[in-house]
GROMACS .gro file of C-alpha atoms in nm:
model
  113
    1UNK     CA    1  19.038  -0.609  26.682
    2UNK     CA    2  19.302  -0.428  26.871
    3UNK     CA    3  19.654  -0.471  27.005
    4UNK     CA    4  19.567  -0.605  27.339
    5UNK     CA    5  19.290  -0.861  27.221
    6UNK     CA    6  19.569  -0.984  26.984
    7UNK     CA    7  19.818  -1.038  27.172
    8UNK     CA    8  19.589  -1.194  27.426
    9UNK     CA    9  19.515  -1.429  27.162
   10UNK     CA   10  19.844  -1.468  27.090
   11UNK     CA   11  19.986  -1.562  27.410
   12UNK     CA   12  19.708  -1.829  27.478
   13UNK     CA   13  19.845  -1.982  27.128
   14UNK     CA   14  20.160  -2.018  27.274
   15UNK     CA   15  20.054  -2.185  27.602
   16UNK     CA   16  19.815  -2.383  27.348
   17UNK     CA   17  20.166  -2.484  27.154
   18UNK     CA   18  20.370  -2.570  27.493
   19UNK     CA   19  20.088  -2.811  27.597
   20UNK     CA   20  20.080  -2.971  27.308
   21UNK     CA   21  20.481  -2.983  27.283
   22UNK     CA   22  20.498  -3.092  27.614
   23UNK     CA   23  20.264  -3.361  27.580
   24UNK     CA   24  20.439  -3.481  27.268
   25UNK     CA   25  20.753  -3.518  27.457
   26UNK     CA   26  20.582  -3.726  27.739
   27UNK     CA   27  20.463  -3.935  27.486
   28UNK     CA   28  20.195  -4.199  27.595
   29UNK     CA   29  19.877  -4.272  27.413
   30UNK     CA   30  19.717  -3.974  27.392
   31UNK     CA   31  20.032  -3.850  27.115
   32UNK     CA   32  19.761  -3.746  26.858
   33UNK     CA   33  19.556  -3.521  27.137
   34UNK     CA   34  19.878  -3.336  27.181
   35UNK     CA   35  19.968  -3.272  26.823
   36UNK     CA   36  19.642  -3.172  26.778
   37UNK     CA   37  19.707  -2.895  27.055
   38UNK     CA   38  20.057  -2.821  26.885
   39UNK     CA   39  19.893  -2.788  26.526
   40UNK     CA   40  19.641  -2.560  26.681
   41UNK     CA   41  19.847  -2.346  26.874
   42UNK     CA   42  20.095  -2.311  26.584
   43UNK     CA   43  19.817  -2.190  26.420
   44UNK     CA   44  19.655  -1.963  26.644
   45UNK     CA   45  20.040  -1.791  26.736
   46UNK     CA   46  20.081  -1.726  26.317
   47UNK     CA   47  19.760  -1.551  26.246
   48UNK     CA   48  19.762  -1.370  26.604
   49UNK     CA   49  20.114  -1.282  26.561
   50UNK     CA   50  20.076  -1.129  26.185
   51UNK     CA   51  19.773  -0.928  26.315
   52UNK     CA   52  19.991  -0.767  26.583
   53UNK     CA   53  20.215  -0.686  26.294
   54UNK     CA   54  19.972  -0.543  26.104
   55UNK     CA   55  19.821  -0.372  26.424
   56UNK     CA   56  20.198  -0.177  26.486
   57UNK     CA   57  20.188  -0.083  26.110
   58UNK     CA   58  20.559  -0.248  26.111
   59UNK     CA   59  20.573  -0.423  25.789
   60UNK     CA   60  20.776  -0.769  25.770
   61UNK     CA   61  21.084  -0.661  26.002
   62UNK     CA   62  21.398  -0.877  26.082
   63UNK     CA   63  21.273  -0.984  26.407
   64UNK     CA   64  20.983  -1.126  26.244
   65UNK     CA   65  21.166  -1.295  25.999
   66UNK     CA   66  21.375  -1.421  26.289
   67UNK     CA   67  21.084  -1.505  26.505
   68UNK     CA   68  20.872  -1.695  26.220
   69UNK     CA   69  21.179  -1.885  26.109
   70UNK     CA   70  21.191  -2.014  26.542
   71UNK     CA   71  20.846  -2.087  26.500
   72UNK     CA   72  20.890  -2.367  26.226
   73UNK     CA   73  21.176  -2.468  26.377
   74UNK     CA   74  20.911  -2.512  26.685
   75UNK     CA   75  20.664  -2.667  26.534
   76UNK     CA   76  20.877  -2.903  26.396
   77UNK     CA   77  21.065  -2.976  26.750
   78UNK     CA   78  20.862  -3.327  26.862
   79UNK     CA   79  20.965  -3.490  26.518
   80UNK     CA   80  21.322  -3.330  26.548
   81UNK     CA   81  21.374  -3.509  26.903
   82UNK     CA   82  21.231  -3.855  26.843
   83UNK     CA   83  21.430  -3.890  26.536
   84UNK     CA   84  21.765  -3.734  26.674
   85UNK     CA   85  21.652  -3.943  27.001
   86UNK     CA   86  21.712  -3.675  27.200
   87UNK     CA   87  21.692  -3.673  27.586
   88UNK     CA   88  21.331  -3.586  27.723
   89UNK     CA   89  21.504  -3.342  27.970
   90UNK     CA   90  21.753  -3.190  27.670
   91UNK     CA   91  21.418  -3.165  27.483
   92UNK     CA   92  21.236  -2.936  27.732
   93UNK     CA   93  21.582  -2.770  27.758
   94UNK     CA   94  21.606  -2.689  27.393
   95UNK     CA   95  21.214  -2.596  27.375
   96UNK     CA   96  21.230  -2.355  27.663
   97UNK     CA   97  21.501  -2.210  27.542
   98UNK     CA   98  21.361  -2.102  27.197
   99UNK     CA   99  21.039  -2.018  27.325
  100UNK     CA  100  21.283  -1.776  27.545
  101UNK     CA  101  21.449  -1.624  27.289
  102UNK     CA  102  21.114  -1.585  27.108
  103UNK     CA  103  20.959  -1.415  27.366
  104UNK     CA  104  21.269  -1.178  27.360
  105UNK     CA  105  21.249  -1.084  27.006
  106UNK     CA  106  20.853  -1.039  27.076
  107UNK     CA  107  20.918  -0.784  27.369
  108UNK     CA  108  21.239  -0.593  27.280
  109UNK     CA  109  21.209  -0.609  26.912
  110UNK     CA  110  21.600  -0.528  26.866
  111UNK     CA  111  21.622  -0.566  26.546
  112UNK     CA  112  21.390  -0.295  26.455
  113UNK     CA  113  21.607  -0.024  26.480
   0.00000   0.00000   0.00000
């Protein structure tokens, strides 16, 4: 495949992800439907994401390293609220901003050189 149909891939992974965070968050019956979406997003955003590495010919640089270490944190965000009880609106606060900073480290890749 090539760059574009990657990252293509990879950016419907993360709106994949922010559904099924989002969802999560809400809460309401359908909490398994959502961290299905989450699980498959989180997924789809690894292996998409480590093609477009592969793709650049880049290696495992610190931004990577820096970006996989957000995504766990991430994935792990809808358990890390409901224990810590955190505000709904904190919540999408907190998620925003990582997915922010993520998307940053995706686009400028600073620590690269």
């Amino acid at each position: 495949m090539d760059y574009s149909t990657y990252k293509i891939i990879h950016l419907t992974g993360i709106a994949v992800l922010s559904l099924g965070v989002g969802g999560m968050m809400a809460g309401g019956a359908n909490r398994k439907i959502f961290s299905i979406l989450q699980g498959i997003g989180l997924l789809v955003m690894l292996v998409s994401g480590f093609g477009l590495l592969a793709k650049l010919h880049l290696g495992f640089p610190h931004f990577a390293i820096a970006k996989t270490i957000l995504w766990l944190v991430i994935g792990a965000m809808p358990i890390i609220l409901r224990r810590l009880r955190v505000p709904v609106l904190a919540g999408i606060v907190i998620s925003v901003t990582l997915v922010a900073i993520m998307a940053w480290l995706g686009v400028m890749k600073p620590l690269l050189w």
